[in-house]
mmCIF file of C-alpha atoms in Angstrom:
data_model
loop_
_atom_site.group_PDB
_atom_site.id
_atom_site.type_symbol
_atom_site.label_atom_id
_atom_site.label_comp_id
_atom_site.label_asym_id
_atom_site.label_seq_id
_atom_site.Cartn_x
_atom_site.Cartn_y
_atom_site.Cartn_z
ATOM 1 C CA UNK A 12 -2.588 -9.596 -12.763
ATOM 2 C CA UNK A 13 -3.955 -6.522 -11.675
ATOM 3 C CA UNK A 14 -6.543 -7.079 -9.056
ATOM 4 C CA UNK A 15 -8.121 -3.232 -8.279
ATOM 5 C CA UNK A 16 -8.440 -1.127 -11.476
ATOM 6 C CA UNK A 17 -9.483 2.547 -10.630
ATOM 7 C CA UNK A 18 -11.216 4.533 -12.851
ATOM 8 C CA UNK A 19 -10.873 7.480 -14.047
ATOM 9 C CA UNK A 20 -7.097 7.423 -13.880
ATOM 10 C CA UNK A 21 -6.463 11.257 -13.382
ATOM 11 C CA UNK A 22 -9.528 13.354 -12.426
ATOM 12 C CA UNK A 23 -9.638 17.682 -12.144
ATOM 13 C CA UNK A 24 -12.267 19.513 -10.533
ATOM 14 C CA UNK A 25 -12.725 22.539 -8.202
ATOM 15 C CA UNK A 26 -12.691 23.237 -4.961
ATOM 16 C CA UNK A 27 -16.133 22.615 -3.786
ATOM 17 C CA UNK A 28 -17.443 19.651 -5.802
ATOM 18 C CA UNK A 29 -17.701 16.380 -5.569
ATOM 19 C CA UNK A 30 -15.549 13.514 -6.381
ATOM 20 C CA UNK A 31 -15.865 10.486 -7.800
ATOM 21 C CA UNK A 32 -13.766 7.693 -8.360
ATOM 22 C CA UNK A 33 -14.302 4.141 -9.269
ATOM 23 C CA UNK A 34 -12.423 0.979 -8.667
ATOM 24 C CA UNK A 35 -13.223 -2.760 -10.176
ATOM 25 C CA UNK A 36 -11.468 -5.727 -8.693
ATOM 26 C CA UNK A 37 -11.601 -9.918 -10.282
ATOM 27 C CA UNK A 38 -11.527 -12.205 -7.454
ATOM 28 C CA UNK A 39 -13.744 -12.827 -3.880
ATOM 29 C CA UNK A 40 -12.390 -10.258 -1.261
ATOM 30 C CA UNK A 41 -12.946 -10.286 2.662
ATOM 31 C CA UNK A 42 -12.950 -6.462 2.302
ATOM 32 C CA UNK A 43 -11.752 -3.179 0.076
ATOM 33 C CA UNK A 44 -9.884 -0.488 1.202
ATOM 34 C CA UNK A 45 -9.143 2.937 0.077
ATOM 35 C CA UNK A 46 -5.696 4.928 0.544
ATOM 36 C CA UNK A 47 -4.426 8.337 -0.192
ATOM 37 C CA UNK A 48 -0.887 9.371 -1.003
ATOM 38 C CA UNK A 49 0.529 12.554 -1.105
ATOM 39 C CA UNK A 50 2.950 13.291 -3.847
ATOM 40 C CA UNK A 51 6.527 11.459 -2.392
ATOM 41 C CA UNK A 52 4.799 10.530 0.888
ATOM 42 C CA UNK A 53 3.616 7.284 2.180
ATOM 43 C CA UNK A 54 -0.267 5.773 2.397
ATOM 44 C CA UNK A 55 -2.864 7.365 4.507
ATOM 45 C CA UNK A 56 -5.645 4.783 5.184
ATOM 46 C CA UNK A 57 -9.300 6.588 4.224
ATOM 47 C CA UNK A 58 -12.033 3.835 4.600
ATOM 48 C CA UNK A 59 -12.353 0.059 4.517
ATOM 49 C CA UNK A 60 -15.289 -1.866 3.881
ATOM 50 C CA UNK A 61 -15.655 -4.731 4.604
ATOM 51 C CA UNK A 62 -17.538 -7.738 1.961
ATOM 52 C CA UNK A 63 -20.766 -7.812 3.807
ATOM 53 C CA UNK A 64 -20.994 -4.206 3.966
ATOM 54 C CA UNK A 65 -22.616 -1.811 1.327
ATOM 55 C CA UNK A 66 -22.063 1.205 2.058
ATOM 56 C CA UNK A 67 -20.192 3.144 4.650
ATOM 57 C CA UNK A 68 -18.905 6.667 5.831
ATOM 58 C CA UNK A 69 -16.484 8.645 7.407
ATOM 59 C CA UNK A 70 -16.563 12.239 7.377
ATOM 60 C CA UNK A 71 -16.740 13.451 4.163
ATOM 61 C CA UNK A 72 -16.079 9.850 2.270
ATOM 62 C CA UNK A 73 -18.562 7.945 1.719
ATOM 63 C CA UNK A 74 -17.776 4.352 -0.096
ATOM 64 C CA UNK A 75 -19.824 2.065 -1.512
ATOM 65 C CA UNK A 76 -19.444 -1.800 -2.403
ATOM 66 C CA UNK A 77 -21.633 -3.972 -4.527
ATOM 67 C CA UNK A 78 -19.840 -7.456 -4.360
ATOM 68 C CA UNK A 79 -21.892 -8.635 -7.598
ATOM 69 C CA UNK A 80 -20.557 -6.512 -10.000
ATOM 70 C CA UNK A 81 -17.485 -6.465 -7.889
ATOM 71 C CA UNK A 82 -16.855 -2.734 -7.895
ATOM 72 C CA UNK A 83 -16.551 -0.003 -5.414
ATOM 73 C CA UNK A 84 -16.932 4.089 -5.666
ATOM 74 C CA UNK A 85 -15.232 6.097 -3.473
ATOM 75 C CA UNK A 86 -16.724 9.721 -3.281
ATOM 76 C CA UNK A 87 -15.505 12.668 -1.564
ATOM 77 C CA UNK A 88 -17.701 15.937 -1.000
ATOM 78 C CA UNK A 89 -17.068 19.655 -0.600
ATOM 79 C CA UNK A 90 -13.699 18.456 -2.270
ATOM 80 C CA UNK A 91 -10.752 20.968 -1.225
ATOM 81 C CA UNK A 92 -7.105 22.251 -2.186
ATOM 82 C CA UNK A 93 -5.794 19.739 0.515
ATOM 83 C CA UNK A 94 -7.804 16.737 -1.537
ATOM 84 C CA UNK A 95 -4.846 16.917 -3.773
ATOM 85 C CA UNK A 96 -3.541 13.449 -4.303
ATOM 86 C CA UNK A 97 -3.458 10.098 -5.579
ATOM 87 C CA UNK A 98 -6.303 7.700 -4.110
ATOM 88 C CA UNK A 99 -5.571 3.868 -4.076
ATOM 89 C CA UNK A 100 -7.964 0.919 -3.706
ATOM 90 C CA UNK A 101 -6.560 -2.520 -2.075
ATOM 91 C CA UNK A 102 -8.616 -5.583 -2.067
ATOM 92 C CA UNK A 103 -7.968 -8.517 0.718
ATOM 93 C CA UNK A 104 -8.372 -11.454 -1.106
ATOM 94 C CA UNK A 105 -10.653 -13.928 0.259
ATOM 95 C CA UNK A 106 -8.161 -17.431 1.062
ATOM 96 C CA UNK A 107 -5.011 -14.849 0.293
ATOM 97 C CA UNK A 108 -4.136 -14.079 4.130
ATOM 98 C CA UNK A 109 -3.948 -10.322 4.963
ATOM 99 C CA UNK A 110 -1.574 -9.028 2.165
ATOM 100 C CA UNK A 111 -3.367 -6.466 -0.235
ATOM 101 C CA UNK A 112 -3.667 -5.571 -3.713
ATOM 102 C CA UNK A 113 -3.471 -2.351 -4.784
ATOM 103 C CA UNK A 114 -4.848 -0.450 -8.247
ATOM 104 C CA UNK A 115 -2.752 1.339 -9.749
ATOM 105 C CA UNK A 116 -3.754 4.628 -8.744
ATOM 106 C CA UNK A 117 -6.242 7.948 -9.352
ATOM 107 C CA UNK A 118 -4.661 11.264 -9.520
ATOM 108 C CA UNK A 119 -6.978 13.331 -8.192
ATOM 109 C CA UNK A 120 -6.347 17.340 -8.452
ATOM 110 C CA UNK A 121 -8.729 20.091 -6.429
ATOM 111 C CA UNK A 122 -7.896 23.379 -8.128
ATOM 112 C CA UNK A 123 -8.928 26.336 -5.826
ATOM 113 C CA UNK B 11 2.182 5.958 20.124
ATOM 114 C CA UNK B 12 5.146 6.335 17.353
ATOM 115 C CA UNK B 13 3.695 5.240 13.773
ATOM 116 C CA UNK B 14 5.744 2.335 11.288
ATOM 117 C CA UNK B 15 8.760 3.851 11.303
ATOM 118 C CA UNK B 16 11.357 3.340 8.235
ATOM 119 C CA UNK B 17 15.034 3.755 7.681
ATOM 120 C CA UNK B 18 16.729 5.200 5.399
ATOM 121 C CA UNK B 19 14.004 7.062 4.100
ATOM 122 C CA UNK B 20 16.575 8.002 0.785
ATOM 123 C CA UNK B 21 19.075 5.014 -0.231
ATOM 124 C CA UNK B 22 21.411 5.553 -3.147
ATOM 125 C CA UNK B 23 23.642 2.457 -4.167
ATOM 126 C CA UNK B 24 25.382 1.668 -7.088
ATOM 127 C CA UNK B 25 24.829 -1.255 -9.384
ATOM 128 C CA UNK B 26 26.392 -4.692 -7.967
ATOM 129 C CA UNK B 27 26.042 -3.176 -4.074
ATOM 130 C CA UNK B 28 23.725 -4.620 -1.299
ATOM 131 C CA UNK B 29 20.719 -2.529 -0.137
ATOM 132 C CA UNK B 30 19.367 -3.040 3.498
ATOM 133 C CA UNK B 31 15.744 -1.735 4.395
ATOM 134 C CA UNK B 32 14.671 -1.203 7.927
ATOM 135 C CA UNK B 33 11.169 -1.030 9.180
ATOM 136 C CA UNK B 34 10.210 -0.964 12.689
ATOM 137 C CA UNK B 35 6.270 -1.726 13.627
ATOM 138 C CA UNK B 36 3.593 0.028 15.363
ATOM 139 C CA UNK B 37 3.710 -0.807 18.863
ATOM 140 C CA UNK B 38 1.802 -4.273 19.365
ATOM 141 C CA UNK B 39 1.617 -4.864 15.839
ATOM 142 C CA UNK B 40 2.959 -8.232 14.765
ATOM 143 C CA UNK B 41 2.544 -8.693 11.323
ATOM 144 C CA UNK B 42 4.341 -6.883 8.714
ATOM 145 C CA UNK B 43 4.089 -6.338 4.779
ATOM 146 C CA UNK B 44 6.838 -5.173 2.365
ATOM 147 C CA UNK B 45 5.438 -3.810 -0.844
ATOM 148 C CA UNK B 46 7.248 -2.162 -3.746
ATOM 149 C CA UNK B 47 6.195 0.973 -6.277
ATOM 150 C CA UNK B 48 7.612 2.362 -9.331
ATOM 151 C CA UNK B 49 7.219 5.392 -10.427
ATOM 152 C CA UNK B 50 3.476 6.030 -11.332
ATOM 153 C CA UNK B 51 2.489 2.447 -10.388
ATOM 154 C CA UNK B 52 0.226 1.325 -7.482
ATOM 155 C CA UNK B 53 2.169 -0.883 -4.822
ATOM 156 C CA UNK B 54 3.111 -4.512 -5.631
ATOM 157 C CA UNK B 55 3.253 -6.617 -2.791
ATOM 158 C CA UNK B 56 6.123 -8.507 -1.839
ATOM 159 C CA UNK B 57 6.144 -10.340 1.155
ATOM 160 C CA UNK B 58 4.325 -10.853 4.601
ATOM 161 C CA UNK B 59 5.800 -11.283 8.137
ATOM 162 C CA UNK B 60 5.434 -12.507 11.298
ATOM 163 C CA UNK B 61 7.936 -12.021 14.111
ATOM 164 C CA UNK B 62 10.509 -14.901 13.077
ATOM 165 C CA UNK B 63 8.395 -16.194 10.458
ATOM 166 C CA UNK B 64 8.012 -15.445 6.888
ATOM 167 C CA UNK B 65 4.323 -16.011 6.294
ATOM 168 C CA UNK B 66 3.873 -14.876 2.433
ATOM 169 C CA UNK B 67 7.107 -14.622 0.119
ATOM 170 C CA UNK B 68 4.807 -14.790 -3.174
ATOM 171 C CA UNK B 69 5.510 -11.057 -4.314
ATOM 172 C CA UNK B 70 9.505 -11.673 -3.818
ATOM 173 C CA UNK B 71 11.696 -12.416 -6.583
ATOM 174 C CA UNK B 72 13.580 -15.615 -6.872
ATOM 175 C CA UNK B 73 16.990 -14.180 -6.416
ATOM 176 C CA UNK B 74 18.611 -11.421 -4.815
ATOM 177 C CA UNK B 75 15.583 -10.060 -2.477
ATOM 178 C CA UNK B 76 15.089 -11.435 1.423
ATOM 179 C CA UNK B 77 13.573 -10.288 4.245
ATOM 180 C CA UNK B 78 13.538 -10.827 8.026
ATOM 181 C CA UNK B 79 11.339 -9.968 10.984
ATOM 182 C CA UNK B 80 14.088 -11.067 14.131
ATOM 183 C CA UNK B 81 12.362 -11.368 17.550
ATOM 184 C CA UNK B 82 14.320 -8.033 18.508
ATOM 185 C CA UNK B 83 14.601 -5.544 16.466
ATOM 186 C CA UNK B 84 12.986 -4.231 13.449
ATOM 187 C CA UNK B 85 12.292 -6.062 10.142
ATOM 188 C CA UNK B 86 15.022 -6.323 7.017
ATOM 189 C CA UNK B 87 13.986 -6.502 3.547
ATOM 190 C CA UNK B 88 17.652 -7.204 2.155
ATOM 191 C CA UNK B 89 18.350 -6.845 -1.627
ATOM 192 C CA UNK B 90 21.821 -8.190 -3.218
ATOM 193 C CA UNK B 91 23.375 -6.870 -5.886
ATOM 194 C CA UNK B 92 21.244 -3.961 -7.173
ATOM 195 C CA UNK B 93 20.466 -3.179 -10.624
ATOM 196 C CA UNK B 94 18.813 -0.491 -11.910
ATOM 197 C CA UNK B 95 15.176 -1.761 -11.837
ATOM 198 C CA UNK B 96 15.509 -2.377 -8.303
ATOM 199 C CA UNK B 97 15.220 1.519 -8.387
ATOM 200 C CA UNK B 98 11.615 1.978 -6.174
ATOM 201 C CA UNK B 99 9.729 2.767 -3.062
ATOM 202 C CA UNK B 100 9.626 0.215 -0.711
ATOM 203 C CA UNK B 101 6.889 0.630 1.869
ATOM 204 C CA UNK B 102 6.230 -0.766 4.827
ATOM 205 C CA UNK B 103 2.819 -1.680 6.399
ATOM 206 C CA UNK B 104 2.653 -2.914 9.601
ATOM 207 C CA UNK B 105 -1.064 -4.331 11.095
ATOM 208 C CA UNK B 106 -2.424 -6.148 14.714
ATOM 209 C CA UNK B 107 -4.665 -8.354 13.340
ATOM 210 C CA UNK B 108 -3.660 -11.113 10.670
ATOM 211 C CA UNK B 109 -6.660 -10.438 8.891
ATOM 212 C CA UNK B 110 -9.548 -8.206 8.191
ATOM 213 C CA UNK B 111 -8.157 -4.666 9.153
ATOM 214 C CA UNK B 112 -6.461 -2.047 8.136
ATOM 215 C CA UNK B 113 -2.434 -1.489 7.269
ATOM 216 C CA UNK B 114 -0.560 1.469 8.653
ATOM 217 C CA UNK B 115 2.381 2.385 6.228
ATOM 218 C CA UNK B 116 5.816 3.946 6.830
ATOM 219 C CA UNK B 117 6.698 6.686 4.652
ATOM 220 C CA UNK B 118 9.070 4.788 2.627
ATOM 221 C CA UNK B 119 12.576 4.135 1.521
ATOM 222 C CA UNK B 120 13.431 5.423 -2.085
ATOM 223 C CA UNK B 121 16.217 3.533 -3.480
ATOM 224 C CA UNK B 122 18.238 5.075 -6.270
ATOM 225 C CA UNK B 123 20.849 2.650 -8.209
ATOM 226 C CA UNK B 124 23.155 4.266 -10.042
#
């Protein structure tokens, strides 16, 4: 079953604003992570936070975690063309060794 | 210090042929993770490796799929006569830790069977 469920699944805005995207997961995690991919490229890790963590930053990401409703936002600011991409959560399973599990993906598009 | 390098990064085979996937780790990373993605999916994961030890096989299919992490060399994921919904990405993620952090990814092997 699908463990990370982003949301919304394909998000437009322009250059300059903010973005914000949404992921719910079902089971206990150690910690959530967030991933970009360009379009035919591999994963670029973002941010990972870990279960006893709230929130946290990096750059212009900031992510947030609230175990009890087990969801996480991922939000970028001052968004730009080179935002372009799909953004992944992965969960590490608490008990489930180091493998993740991804969502399924948010398209994300920063028209100039 | 040379990311998770993988090879081929395109792989075209024909129904009823063998694939081979190669993935070489970060230096001093031990573990490894194959995971797979269809088009417009997120990644499925497949299995989980240590250096001569195969640590998590839950994501592999019963038949046809294997994979290898050899003391030398680089790791194998190994499928056997391909059909055409074997047709993917297959990423590699390699890691130092064997839990808690992060997973640095290879850019990939897209396998087309024709």
């Amino acid at each position: 079953s699908q463990q990370g469920e982003e949301d919304p699944q394909a998000l437009s805005i322009q250059e300059g604003e903010n973005a914000t995207m949404n992921c719910s997961y079902k089971t206990s995690i150690n910690n959530l992570q967030w991933y970009r991919q360009n379009s035919g490229r591999g994963l670029v890790h973002l941010i990972l936070i870990r279960s006893n963590e709230r929130e946290k930053h990096s750059g212009r990401l900031r992510v947030t975690l609230d175990t009890s409703k087990k969801s996480s936002s991922l939000l970028i600011t001052a968004s730009r063309a080179a935002d372009t991409a799909s953004y992944f959560c992965a969960t590490e399973r608490t008990g489930a060794n180091s493998k993740l599990t991804f969502g399924k993906g948010i398209t994300l598009s920063v028209r100039p | 210090n040379a990311g998770v390098m993988q090879n081929p990064r395109h792989l075209v085979r024909r129904r009823g042929q063998e694939a081979r996937l190669r993935c070489s780790p970060m230096k001093g990373h031990s573990h490894v993770y194959w995971y797979r993605q269809l088009p417009e999916e997120g990644l499925k994961f497949m299995v989980y490796l240590q250096k001569e030890n195969i640590i998590d096989e839950s994501g592999m299919p019963k038949e046809r799929f294997s994979a290898e992490f050899p003391k030398e060399g680089p790791s194998i994921l190994r499928i056997q006569q391909v059909v055409r919904g074997d047709s993917a990405a297959y990423f590699c993620a390699s890691s130092p830790l064997e839990t808690g952090g992060e997973q640095y990814f290879g850019p990939g092997t897209r396998l087309t069977v024709t």
